[in-house]
Amino acid sequence: GAGVSQSPSNKVTEKGKDVELRCDPISGHTALYWYRQSLGQGLEFLIYFQGNSAPDKSGLPSDRFSAERTGGSVSTLTIQRTQQEDSAVYLCASSLVVAGTGINSPLHFGNGTRLTVT
Amino acid sequence: DQQVKQNSPSLSVQEGRISILNCDYTNSMFDYFLWYKKYPAEGPTFLISISSIKDKNEDGRFTVFLNKSAKHLSLHIVPSQPGDSAVYFCAASYYTGRRALTFGSGTRLQVQP
């Protein structure tokens, strides 16, 4: 597809259950990001994948959160034992990186997954 | 520790007037700055960017100004249109072998017809 695709668009889950959120980046984009936006808040960085490098996990809020990126393309964000404070819109973005400079093309965001933990 | 700050949560302007959105940052290593616009139920979309080697970048009705000594950037929209009503996020990054963007908390712009 032409843009970043995220699924599901909405997810309602019970507290304590695990959830998986999926992101299909733009083809050829080597950088992939996960952010989340809680109600009334800004965009909070979660994790960043760049090519074959080890991901930058510095934004993950707890060890209940994990993410992987298979084959340098599709990414899955997993939240285990969900809590009510995990309720937020989870946004995925991808971009190109100019080799050797670290300069990213602007991020292209998906429309997000709205997660509601009841 | 908020490294990128947008201190005005909201702004209202009349159609045709100038909208000025402000952003401050604390990390002097940031060397690349961007503005994103976000409509409800959509992901943010890129608007305009500026490198730290410049102090101004213009694209149509949108101009971004960077004042490195003050660690301040601003987005000017002239003339403002009702379709510009959205949440605007500023973002910044620097290179450490890879880059991640740090976003501000956003400013909701309302352009009144």
PDB file of C-alpha atoms in Angstrom, chain A residues 33 35 37 41-43 45 48 50 53-56 91 100-104 106-111, chain B residues 31-32 34 36 38 41-46 49 87 89 95 97-106:
ATOM      1  CA  TYR A  33       8.944   3.819  15.184  1.00  0.00           C
ATOM      2  CA  TYR A  35       4.731   6.072  19.649  1.00  0.00           C
ATOM      3  CA  GLN A  37      -0.625   9.211  22.609  1.00  0.00           C
ATOM      4  CA  GLN A  41      -1.044  14.095  26.003  1.00  0.00           C
ATOM      5  CA  GLY A  42       1.667  14.460  23.377  1.00  0.00           C
ATOM      6  CA  LEU A  43       3.385  11.728  21.442  1.00  0.00           C
ATOM      7  CA  PHE A  45       8.293   7.580  22.060  1.00  0.00           C
ATOM      8  CA  TYR A  48      12.742   2.578  17.232  1.00  0.00           C
ATOM      9  CA  GLN A  50      16.664   0.963  12.149  1.00  0.00           C
ATOM     10  CA  SER A  53      20.743  -2.515  14.274  1.00  0.00           C
ATOM     11  CA  ALA A  54      19.601  -3.349  17.771  1.00  0.00           C
ATOM     12  CA  PRO A  55      16.370  -1.480  18.446  1.00  0.00           C
ATOM     13  CA  ASP A  56      16.268   1.561  20.703  1.00  0.00           C
ATOM     14  CA  LEU A  91       0.995   5.090  16.435  1.00  0.00           C
ATOM     15  CA  GLY A 100      25.890   7.573   6.508  1.00  0.00           C
ATOM     16  CA  THR A 101      24.176  10.733   7.657  1.00  0.00           C
ATOM     17  CA  GLY A 102      21.448   9.529   9.907  1.00  0.00           C
ATOM     18  CA  ILE A 103      19.193  12.062   8.295  1.00  0.00           C
ATOM     19  CA  ASN A 104      15.683  10.705   8.291  1.00  0.00           C
ATOM     20  CA  PRO A 106      10.070  12.867   7.595  1.00  0.00           C
ATOM     21  CA  LEU A 107       8.131  10.197   9.419  1.00  0.00           C
ATOM     22  CA  HIS A 108       5.027   8.819   7.786  1.00  0.00           C
ATOM     23  CA  PHE A 109       2.486   7.818  10.397  1.00  0.00           C
ATOM     24  CA  GLY A 110      -0.290   5.289  10.285  1.00  0.00           C
ATOM     25  CA  ASN A 111      -3.722   6.176  11.643  1.00  0.00           C
TER      26      ASN A 111
ATOM     27  CA  ASP B  31      19.998  19.552  14.947  1.00  0.00           C
ATOM     28  CA  TYR B  32      16.880  18.752  12.980  1.00  0.00           C
ATOM     29  CA  LEU B  34      10.030  19.287  12.201  1.00  0.00           C
ATOM     30  CA  TYR B  36       3.556  17.796  12.151  1.00  0.00           C
ATOM     31  CA  LYS B  38      -2.737  15.989  13.261  1.00  0.00           C
ATOM     32  CA  ALA B  41      -8.609   9.914  14.245  1.00  0.00           C
ATOM     33  CA  GLU B  42      -5.656  10.276  11.870  1.00  0.00           C
ATOM     34  CA  GLY B  43      -1.924   9.931  12.286  1.00  0.00           C
ATOM     35  CA  PRO B  44       0.249  13.052  12.268  1.00  0.00           C
ATOM     36  CA  THR B  45       1.314  14.279   8.846  1.00  0.00           C
ATOM     37  CA  PHE B  46       4.570  16.016   8.082  1.00  0.00           C
ATOM     38  CA  SER B  49      11.275  20.845   8.633  1.00  0.00           C
ATOM     39  CA  VAL B  87      -3.192  19.830  16.584  1.00  0.00           C
ATOM     40  CA  PHE B  89       3.341  18.993  17.103  1.00  0.00           C
ATOM     41  CA  TYR B  95      22.248  11.831  15.300  1.00  0.00           C
ATOM     42  CA  GLY B  97      24.340   6.619  14.928  1.00  0.00           C
ATOM     43  CA  ARG B  98      20.605   6.601  14.528  1.00  0.00           C
ATOM     44  CA  ARG B  99      17.796   9.050  15.091  1.00  0.00           C
ATOM     45  CA  ALA B 100      14.534   9.102  16.977  1.00  0.00           C
ATOM     46  CA  LEU B 101      12.197  12.034  17.106  1.00  0.00           C
ATOM     47  CA  THR B 102      11.216  13.669  20.364  1.00  0.00           C
ATOM     48  CA  PHE B 103       7.813  15.337  20.174  1.00  0.00           C
ATOM     49  CA  GLY B 104       6.273  18.185  22.070  1.00  0.00           C
ATOM     50  CA  SER B 105       2.845  17.870  23.643  1.00  0.00           C
ATOM     51  CA  GLY B 106       1.067  19.676  20.833  1.00  0.00           C
TER      52      GLY B 106
END
